[in-house]
Coordinates of C-alpha atoms and ligand atoms in Angstrom, one line a residue:
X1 CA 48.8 66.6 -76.2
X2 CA 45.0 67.6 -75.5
X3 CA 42.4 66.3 -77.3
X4 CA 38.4 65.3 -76.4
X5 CA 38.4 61.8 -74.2
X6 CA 35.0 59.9 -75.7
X7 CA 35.7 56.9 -72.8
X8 CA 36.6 56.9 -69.3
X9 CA 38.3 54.6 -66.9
X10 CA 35.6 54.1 -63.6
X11 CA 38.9 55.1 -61.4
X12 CA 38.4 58.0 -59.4
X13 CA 40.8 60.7 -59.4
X14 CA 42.7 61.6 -55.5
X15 CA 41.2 64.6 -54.7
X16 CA 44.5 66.3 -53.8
X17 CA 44.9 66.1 -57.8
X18 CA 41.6 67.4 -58.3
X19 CA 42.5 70.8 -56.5
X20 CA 45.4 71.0 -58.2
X21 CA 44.1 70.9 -61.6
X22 CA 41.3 73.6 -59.7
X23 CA 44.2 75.8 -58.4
X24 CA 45.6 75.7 -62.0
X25 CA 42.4 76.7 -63.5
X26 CA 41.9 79.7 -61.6
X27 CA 45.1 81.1 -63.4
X28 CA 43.1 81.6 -66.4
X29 CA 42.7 85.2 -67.3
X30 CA 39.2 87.3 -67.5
X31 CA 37.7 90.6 -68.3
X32 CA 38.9 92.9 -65.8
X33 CA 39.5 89.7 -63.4
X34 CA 36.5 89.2 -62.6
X35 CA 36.7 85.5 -62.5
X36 CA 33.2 84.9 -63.6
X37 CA 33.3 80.9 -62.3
X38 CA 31.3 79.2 -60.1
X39 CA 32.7 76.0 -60.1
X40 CA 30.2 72.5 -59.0
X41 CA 32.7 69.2 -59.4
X42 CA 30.3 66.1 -59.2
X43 CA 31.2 62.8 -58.6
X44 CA 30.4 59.5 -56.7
X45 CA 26.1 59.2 -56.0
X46 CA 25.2 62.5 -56.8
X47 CA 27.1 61.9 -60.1
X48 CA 25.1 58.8 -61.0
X49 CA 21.7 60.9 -60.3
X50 CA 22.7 63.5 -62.3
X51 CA 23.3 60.9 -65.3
X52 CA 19.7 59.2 -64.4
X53 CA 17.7 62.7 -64.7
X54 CA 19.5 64.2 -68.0
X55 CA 19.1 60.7 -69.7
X56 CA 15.7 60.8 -68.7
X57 CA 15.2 64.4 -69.3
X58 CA 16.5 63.5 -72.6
X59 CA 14.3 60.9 -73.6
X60 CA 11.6 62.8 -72.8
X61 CA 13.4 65.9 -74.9
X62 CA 12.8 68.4 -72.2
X63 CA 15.7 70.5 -72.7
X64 CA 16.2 73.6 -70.5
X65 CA 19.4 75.2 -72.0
X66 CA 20.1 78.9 -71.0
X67 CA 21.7 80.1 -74.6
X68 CA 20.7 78.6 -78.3
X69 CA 22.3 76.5 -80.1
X70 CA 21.4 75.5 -83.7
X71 CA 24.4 74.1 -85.5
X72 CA 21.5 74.6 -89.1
X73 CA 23.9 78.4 -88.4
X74 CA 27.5 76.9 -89.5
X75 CA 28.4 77.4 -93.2
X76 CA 31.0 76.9 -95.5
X77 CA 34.2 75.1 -94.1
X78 CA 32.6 75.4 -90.4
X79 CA 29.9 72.9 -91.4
X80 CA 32.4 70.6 -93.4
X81 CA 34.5 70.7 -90.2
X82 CA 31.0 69.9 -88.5
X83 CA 29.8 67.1 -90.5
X84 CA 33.8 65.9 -90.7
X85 CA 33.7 65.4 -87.1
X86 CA 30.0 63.7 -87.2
X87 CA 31.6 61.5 -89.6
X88 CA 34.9 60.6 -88.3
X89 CA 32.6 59.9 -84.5
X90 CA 30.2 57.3 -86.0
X91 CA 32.8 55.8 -88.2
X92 CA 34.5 55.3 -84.9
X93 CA 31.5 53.8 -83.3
X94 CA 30.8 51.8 -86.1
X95 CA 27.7 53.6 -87.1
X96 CA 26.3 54.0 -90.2
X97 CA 25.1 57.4 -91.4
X98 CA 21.8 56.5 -92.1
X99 CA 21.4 54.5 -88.6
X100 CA 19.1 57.0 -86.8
X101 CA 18.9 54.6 -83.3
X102 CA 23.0 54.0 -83.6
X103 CA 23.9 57.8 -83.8
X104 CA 21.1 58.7 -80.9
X105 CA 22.7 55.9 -78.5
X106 CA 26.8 57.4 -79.0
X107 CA 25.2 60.6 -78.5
X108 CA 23.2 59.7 -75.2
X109 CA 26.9 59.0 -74.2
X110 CA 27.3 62.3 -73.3
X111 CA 24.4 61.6 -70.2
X112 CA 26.4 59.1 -68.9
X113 CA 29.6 61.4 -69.4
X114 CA 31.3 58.9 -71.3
X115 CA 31.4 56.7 -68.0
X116 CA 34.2 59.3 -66.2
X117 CA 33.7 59.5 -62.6
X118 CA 33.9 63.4 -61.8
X119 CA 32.2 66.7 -64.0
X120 CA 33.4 70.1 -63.4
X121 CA 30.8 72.9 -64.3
X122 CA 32.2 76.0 -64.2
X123 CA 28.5 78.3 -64.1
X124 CA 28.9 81.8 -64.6
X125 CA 27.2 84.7 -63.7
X126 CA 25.0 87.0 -66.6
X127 CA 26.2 90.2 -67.1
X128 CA 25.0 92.1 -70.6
X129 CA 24.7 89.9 -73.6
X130 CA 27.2 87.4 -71.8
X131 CA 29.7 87.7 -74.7
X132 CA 32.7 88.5 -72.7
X133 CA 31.7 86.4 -69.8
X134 CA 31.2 83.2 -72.2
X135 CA 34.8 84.0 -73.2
X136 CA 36.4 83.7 -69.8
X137 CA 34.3 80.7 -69.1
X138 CA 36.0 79.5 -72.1
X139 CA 39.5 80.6 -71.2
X140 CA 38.7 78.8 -67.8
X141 CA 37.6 75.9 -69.6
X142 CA 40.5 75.3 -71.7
X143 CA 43.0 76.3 -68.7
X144 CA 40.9 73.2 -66.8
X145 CA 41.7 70.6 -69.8
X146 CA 45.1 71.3 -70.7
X147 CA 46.1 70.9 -66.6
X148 CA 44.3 67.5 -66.6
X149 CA 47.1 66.9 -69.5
X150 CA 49.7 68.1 -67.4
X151 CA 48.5 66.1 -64.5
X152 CA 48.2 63.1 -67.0
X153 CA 44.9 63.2 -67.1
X154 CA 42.0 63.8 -69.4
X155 CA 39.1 65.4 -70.2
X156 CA 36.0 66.3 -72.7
X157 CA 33.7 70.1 -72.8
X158 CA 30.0 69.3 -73.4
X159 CA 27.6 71.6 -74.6
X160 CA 24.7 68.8 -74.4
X161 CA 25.4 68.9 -70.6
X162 CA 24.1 72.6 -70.9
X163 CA 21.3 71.7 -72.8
X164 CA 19.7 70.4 -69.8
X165 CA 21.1 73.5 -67.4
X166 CA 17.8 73.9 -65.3
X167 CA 17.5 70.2 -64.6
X168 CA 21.3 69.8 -63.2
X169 CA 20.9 73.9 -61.5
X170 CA 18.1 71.8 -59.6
X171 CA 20.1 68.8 -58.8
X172 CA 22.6 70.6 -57.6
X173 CA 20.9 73.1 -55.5
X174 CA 22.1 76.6 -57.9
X175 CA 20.7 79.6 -58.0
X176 CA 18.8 80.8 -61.6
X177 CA 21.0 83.6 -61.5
X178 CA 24.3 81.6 -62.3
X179 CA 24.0 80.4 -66.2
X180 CA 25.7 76.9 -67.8
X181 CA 27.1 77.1 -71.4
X182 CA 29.6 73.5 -70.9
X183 CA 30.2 70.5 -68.5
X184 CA 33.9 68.8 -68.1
X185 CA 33.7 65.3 -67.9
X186 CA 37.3 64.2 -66.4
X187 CA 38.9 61.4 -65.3
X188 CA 41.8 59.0 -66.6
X189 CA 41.3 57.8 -70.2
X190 CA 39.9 54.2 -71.4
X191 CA 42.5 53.2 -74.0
X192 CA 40.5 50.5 -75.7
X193 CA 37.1 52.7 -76.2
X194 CA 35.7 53.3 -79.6
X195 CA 35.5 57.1 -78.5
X196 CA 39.1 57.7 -78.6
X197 CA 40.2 55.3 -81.0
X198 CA 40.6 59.0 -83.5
X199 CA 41.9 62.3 -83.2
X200 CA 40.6 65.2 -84.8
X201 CA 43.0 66.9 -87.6
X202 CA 43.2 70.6 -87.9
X203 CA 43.2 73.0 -90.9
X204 CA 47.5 73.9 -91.6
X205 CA 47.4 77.8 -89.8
X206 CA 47.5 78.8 -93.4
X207 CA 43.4 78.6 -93.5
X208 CA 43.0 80.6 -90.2
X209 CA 46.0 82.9 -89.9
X210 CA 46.7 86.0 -91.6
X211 CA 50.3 88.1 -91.0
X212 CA 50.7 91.7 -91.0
X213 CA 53.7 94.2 -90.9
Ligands
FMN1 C1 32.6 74.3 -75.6 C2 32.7 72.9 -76.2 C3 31.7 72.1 -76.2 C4 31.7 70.8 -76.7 N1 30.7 69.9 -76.6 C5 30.8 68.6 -76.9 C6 29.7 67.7 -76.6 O1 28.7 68.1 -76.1 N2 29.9 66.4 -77.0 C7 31.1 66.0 -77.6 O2 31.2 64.8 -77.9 N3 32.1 66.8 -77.8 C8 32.0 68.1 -77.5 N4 33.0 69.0 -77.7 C9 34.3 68.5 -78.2 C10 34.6 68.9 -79.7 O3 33.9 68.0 -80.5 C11 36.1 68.7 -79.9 O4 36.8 69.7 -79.1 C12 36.5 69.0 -81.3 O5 35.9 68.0 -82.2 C13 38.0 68.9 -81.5 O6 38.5 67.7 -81.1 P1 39.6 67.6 -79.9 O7 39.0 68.3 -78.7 O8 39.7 66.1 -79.6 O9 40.9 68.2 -80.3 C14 32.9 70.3 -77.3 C15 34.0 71.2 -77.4 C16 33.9 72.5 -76.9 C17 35.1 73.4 -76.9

């Protein structure tokens, strides 16, 4: 089963694996097959300066992120599922609620990419109000994770990656014109980390699905 690794092994993946879970991606399905992807896997040095300049980026909160982001927008039961996932995290981190310095250190986590040794960025190219093309990125996305499942491996999306998409365009030497909504981090999971120690529960399909005939 899938679900969001918070806490990687160092152990690099072989990269005959890696192309195979790449191969397996590029099944995913997209508008008119256009297989909007362009997709940068990082790892070894240029991994560890990537982590170096988007902590430090963040420190210095000098976010460059091509598309908002303000989770102020969710509502009703997509905030409670929101704030149930902020909760169940810091719980697991052994964070208090009110422990401002705790809850910015789990979430700097996501500079180090939760310690995994490879990131996959799938950038994409713009096209209109990037609605349909944000939807095959996520089609390609998910394709991505649930192959590192099948190839008993793991994996976590990251928006906060594309907070900082004009610092990591830079690194990695990619043109403005190709935008970032998510990172991958991937790898093989730490058993023993706080960050996996939970699972998320669902809503039962009652709450999201509605039958017709
Ligand atoms: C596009 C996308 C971006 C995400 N960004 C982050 C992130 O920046 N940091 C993080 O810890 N989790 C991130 N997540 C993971 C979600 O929190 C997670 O998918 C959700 O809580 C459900 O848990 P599960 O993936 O373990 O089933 C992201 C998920 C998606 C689909």
């Amino acid at each position: 089963m899938r679900k969001s690794c918070r806490g990687f092994l160092d152990t690099p993946v072989p990269d005959p694996i890696i192309t195979s879970v790449l191969e397996d991606a590029q099944l995913a399905p997209s508008n008119c097959n256009t297989q909007p992807w362009e997709t940068h896997i990082v790892s070894g040095d240029k991994l560890k300066e990537l982590a170096e300049a988007l902590l430090r980026e963040n420190e210095a909160e000098r976010l460059s992120p091509d598309f908002t982001f303000d989770t102020n927008e969710y509502h009703g039961r997509y905030k409670e599922r929101y704030f149930n996932l902020g909760k169940t995290m810091y719980e697991a981190f052994d964070v208090k609620r009110d422990d401002k310095e705790g809850r910015k250190e789990v979430s700097d986590q996501n500079y180090n990419f939760f310690n995994a040794p490879h990131i996959a960025i799938p950038f994409m190219p713009s096209f209109g109000d990037n609605v349909r093309v944000g939807g095959d990125i996520g089609m390609y996305g998910q394709t991505f994770l649930l192959s590192l499942t099948a190839h008993g491996l793991t994996g976590i999306p990251q928006t906060a990656l594309g907070f900082f998409a004009g610092t990591i365009r830079e690194i990695l030497n990619v043109p403005d014109e190709l935008k970032m909504l998510f990172g991958i981090s991937f790898g093989y999971a730490d058993p023993n980390a706080p960050g996996n120690s939970f699972k998320m529960e669902r809503d039962p399909i009652s709450h999201n699905v509605t039958f017709h005939q």
